[in-house]
Backbone as JSON, one array per atom type, in Angstrom:
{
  "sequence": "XXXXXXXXXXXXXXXXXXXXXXXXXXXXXXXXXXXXXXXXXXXXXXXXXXXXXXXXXXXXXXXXXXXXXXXXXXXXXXXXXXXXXXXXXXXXXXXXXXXXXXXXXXXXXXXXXXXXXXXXXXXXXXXXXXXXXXXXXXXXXXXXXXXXXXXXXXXXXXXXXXX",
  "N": [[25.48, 16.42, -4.26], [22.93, 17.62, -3.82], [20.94, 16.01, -3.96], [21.65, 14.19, -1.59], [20.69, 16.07, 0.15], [18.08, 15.69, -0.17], [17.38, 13.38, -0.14], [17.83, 13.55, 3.28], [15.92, 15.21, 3.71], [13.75, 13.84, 2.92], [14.07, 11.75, 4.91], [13.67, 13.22, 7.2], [10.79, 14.32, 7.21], [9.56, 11.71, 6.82], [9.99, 10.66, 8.95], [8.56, 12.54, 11.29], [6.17, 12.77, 9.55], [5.55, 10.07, 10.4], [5.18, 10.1, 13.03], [3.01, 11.86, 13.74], [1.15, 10.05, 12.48], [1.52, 7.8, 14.05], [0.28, 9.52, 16.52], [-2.11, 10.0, 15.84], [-3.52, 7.57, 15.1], [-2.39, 5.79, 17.07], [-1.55, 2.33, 18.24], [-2.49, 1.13, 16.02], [-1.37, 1.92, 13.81], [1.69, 0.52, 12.45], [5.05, 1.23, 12.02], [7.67, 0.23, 10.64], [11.65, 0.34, 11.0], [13.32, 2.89, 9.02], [11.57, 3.14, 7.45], [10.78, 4.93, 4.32], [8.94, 7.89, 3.47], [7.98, 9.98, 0.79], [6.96, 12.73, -0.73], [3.01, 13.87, 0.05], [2.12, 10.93, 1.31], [-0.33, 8.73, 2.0], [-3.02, 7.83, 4.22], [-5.62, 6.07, 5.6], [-7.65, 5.02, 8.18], [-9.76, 2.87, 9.36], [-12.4, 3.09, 12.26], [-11.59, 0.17, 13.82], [-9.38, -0.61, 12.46], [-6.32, -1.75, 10.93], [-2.55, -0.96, 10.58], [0.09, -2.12, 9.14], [3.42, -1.88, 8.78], [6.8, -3.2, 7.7], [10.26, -2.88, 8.04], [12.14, -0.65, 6.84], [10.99, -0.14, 4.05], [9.78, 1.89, 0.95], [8.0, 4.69, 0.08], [7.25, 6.55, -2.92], [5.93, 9.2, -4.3], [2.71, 10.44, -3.76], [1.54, 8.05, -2.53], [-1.08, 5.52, -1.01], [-2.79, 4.41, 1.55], [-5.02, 2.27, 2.54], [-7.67, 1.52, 4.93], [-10.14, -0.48, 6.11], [-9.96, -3.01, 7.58], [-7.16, -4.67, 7.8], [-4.0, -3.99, 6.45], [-0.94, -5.2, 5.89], [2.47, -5.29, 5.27], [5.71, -6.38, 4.32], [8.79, -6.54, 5.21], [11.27, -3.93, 3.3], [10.41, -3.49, 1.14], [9.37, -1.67, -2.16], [8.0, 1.26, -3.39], [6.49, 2.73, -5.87], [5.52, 5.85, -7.47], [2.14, 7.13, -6.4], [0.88, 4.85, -5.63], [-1.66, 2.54, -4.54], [-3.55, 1.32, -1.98], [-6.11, -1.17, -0.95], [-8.08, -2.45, 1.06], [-10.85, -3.01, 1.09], [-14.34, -3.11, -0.57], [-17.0, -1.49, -2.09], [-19.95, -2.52, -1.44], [-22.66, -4.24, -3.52], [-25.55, -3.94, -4.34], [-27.82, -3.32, -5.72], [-30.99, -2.27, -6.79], [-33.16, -0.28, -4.93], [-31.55, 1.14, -3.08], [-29.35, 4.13, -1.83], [-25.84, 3.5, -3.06], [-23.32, 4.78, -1.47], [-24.85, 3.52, 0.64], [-24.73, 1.31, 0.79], [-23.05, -0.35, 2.6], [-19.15, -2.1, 2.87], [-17.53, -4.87, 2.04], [-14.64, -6.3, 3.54], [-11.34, -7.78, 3.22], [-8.24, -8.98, 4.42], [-5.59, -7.61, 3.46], [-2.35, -8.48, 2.61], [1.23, -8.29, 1.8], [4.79, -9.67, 0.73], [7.83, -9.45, 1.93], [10.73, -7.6, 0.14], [9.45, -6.84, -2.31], [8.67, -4.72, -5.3], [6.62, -1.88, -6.46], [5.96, -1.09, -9.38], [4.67, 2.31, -10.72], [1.35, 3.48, -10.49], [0.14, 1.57, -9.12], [-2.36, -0.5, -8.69], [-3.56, -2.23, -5.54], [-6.54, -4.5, -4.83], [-9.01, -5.56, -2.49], [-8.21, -8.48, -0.61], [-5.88, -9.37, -1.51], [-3.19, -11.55, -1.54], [0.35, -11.36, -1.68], [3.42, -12.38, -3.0], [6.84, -12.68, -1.43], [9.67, -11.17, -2.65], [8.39, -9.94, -5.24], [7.42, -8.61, -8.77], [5.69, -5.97, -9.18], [4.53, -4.9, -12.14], [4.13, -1.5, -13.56], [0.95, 0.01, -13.61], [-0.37, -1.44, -12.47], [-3.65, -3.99, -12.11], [-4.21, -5.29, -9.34], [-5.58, -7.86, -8.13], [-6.02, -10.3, -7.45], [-4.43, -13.11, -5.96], [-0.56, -13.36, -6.05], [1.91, -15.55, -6.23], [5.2, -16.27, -4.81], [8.4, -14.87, -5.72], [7.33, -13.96, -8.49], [6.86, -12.02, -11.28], [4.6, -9.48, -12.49], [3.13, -8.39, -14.89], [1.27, -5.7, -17.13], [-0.81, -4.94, -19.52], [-2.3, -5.57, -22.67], [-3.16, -7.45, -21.04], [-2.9, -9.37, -18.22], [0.28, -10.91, -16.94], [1.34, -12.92, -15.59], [4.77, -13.85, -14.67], [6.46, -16.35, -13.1], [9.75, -16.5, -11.56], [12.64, -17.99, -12.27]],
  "CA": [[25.25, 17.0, -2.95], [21.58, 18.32, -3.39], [20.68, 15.0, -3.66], [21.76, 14.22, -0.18], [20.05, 16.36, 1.02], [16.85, 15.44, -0.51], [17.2, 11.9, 1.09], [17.9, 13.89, 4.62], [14.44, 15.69, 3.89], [12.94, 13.04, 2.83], [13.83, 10.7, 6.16], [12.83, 13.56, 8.6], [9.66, 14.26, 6.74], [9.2, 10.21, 7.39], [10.05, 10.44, 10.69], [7.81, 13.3, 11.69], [4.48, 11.94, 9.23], [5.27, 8.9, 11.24], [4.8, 10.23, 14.42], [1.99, 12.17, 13.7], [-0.08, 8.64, 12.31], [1.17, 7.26, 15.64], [-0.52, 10.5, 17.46], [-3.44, 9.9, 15.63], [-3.48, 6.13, 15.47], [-1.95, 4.86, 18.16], [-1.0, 1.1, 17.84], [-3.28, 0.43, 14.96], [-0.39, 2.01, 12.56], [2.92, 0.35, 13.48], [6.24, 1.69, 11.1], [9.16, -0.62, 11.05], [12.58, 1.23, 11.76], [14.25, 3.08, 7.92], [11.04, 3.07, 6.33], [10.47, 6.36, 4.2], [7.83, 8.38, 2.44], [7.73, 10.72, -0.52], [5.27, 13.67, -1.01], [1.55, 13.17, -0.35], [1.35, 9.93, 1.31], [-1.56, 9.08, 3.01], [-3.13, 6.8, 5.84], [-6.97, 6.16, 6.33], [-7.53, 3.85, 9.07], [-10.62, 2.94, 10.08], [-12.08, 2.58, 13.93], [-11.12, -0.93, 14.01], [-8.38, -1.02, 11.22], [-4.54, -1.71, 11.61], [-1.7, -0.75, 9.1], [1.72, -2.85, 10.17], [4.6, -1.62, 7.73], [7.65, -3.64, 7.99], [11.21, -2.01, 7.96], [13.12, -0.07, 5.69], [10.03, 0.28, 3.01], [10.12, 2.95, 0.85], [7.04, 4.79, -0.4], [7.09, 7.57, -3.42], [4.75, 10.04, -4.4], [1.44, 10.24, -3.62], [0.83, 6.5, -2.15], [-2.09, 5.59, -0.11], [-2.76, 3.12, 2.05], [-6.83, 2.68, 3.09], [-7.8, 0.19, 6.11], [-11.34, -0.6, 6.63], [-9.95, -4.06, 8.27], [-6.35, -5.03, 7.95], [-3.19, -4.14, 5.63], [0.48, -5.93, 6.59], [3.64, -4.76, 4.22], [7.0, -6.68, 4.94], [10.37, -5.86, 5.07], [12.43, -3.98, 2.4], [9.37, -2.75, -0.37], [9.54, -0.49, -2.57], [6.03, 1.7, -3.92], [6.45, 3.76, -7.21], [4.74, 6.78, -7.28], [0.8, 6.75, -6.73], [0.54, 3.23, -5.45], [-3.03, 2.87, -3.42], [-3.6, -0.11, -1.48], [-7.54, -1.44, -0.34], [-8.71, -3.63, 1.83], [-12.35, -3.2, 1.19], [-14.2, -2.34, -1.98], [-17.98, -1.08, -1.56], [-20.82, -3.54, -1.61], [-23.22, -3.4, -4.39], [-26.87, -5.31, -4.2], [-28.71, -2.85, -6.98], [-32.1, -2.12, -5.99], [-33.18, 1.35, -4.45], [-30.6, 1.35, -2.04], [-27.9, 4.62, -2.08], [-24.73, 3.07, -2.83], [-23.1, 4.86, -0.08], [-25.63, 3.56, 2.26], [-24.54, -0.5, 1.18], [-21.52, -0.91, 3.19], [-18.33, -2.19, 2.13], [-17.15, -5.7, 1.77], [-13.02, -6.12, 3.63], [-10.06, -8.78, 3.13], [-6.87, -8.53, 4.61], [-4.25, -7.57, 2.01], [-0.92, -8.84, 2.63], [2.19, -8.37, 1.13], [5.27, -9.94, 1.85], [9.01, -8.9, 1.63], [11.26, -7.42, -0.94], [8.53, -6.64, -3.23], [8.95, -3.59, -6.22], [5.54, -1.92, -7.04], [5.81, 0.46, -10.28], [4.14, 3.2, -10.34], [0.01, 3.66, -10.45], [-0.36, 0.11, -8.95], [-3.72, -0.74, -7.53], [-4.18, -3.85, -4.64], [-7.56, -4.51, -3.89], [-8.71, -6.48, -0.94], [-8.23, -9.94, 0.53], [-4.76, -10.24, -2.12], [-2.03, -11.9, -1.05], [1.02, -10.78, -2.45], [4.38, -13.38, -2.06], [8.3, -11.9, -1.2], [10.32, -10.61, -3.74], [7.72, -9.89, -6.32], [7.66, -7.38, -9.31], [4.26, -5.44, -10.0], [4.74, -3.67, -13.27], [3.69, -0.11, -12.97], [-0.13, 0.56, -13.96], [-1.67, -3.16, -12.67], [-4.6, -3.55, -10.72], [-3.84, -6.34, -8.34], [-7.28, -8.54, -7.48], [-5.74, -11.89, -6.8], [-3.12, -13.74, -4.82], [0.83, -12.99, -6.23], [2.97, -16.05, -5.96], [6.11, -15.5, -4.42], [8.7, -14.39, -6.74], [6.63, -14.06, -9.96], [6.52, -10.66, -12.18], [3.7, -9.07, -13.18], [3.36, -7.04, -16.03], [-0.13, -5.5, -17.06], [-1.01, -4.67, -20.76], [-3.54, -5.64, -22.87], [-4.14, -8.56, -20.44], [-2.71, -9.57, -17.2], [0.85, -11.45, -17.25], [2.37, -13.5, -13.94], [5.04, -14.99, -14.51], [7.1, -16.96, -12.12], [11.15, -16.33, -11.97], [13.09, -19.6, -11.78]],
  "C": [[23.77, 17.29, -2.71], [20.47, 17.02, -3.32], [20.6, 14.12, -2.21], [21.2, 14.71, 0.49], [18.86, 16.41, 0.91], [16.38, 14.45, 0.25], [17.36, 12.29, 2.5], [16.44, 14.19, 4.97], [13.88, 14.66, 4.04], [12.79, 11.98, 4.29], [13.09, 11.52, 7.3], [11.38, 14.2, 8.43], [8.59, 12.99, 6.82], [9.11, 10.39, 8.84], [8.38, 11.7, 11.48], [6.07, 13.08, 11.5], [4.61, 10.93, 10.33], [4.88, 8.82, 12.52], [3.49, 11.06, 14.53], [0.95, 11.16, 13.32], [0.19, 7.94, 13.73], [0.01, 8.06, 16.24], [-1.62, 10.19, 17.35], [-4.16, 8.38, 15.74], [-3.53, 5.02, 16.31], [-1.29, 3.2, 17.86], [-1.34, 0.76, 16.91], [-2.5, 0.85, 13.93], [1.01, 1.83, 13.29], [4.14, 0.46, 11.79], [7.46, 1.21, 11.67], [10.67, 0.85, 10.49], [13.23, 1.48, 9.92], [13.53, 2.92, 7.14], [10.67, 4.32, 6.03], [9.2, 6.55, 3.4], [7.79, 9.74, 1.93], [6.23, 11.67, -0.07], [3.85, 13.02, -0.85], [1.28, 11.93, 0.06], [0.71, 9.58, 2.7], [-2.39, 7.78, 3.49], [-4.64, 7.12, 5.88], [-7.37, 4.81, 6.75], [-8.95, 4.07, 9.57], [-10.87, 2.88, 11.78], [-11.23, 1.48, 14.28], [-10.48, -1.39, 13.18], [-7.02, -1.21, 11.59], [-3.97, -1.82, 10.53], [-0.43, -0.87, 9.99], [2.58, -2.61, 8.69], [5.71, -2.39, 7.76], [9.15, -2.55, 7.75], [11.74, -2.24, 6.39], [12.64, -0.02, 3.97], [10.62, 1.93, 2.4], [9.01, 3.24, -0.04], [7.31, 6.24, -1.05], [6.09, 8.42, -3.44], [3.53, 10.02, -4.35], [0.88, 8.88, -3.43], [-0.17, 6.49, -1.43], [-2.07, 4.09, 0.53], [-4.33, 3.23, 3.29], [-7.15, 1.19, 3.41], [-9.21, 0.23, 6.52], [-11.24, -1.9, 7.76], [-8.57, -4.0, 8.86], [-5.51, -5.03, 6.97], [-1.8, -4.56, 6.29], [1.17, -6.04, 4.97], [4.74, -5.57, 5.2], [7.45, -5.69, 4.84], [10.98, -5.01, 3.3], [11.39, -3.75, 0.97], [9.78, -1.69, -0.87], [8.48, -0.27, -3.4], [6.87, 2.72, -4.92], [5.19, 4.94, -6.83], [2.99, 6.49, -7.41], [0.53, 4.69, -6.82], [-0.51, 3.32, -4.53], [-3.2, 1.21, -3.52], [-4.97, 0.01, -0.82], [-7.81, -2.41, 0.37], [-9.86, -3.9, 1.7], [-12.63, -2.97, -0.35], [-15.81, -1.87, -1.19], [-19.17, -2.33, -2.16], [-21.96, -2.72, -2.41], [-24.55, -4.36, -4.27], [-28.34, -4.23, -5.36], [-29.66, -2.4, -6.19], [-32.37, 0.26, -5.51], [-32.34, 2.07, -3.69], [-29.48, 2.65, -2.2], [-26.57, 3.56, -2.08], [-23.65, 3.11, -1.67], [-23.34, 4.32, 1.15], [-25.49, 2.0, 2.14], [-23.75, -1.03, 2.16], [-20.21, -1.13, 2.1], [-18.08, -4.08, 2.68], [-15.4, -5.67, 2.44], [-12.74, -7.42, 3.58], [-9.06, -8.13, 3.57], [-6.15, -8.26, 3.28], [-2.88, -7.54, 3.07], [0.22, -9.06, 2.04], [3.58, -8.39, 1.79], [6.61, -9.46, 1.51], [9.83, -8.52, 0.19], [10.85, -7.07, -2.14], [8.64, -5.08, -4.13], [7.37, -3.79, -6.87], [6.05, -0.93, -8.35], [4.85, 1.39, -10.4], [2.7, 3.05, -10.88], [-0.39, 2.08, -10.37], [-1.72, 0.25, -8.26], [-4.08, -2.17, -6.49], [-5.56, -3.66, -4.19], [-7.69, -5.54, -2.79], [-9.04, -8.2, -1.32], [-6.81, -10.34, -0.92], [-3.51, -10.17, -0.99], [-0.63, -11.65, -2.15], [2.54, -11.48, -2.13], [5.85, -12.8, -1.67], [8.63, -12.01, -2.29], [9.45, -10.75, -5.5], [8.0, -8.56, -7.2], [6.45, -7.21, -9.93], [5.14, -4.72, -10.87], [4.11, -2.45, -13.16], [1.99, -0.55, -14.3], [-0.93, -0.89, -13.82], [-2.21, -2.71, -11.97], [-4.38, -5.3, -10.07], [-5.4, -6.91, -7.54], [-7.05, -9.83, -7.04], [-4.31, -12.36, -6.55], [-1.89, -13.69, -6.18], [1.82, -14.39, -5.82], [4.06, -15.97, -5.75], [7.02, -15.77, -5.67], [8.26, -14.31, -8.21], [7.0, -12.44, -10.07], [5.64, -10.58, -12.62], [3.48, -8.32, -14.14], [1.4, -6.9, -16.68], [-0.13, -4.83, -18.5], [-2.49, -5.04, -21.52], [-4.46, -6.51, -22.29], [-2.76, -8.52, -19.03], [-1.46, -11.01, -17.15], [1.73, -12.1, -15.88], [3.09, -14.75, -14.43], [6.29, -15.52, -13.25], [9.11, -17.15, -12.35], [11.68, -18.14, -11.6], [14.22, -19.29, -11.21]]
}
């Protein structure tokens, strides 16, 4: 029973964040219909950024999701706790320059249906990510995801492809 009513919290705690990133957003964050979110998760959209969710996602604890350009999530995901998604990283050219003061470098990141992240995943930008994939919990994600492959992350970096 207390369970039930955790998943009740949890949808109108979705529903409500969700309408408050609209408020603030406007079209540039669009939330497909039965997608939820867990404690702590969090939305930084730049001026000219857009974050398109697809339906019936489901995001745990402390996820992030940071738009300097363009992030796009299908249908039907599921994020493990502390999953942070990038589109940009920060540009680096050495020299006297503050770091702060280089800019940043963006890629779309796209990921596409049915997809299971485990928990403390990292995507940086411009990966593509294919439907029904499985990140293993603690990768860092830097290059394109063939669709259904598994990833698993250890002392090295393991994709392999389901048949």
């Amino acid at each position: 029973m207390s369970m039930i009513i955790f998943k009740i919290k949890w949808h109108i705690c979705a529903v409500l964040k969700t309408a408050l990133y609209k408020l603030i957003f406007g079209s540039k964050f669009i939330v497909g219909g039965g997608t939820t979110f867990r404690s702590r998760f969090n939305v930084y959209l730049e001026k000219n950024a857009e974050i398109k969710i697809g339906r019936n996602c489901f995001f745990n604890n402390d996820c992030s999701l940071n738009a300097l350009e363009y992030i796009e999530i299908g249908d039907g995901n599921i994020f493990g706790e502390n999953v942070k998604i990038y589109d940009h990283n920060h540009k680096y050219s050495g020299g006297c320059i503050p770091l702060k003061n280089q800019g940043f470098d963006t890629e779309p990141v796209i990921i596409g249906d049915n997809c299971w992240f485990g928990s403390n995943v990292t995507v940086l930008k411009g990966v593509h990510i294919g439907s029904s994939c499985v990140i293993g919990a603690g990768c860092l994600i830097y290059d394109d995801i063939e669709e259904g492959s598994v990833v698993m992350c250890g002392s090295r970096l393991t994709i392999r492809k389901k048949s």
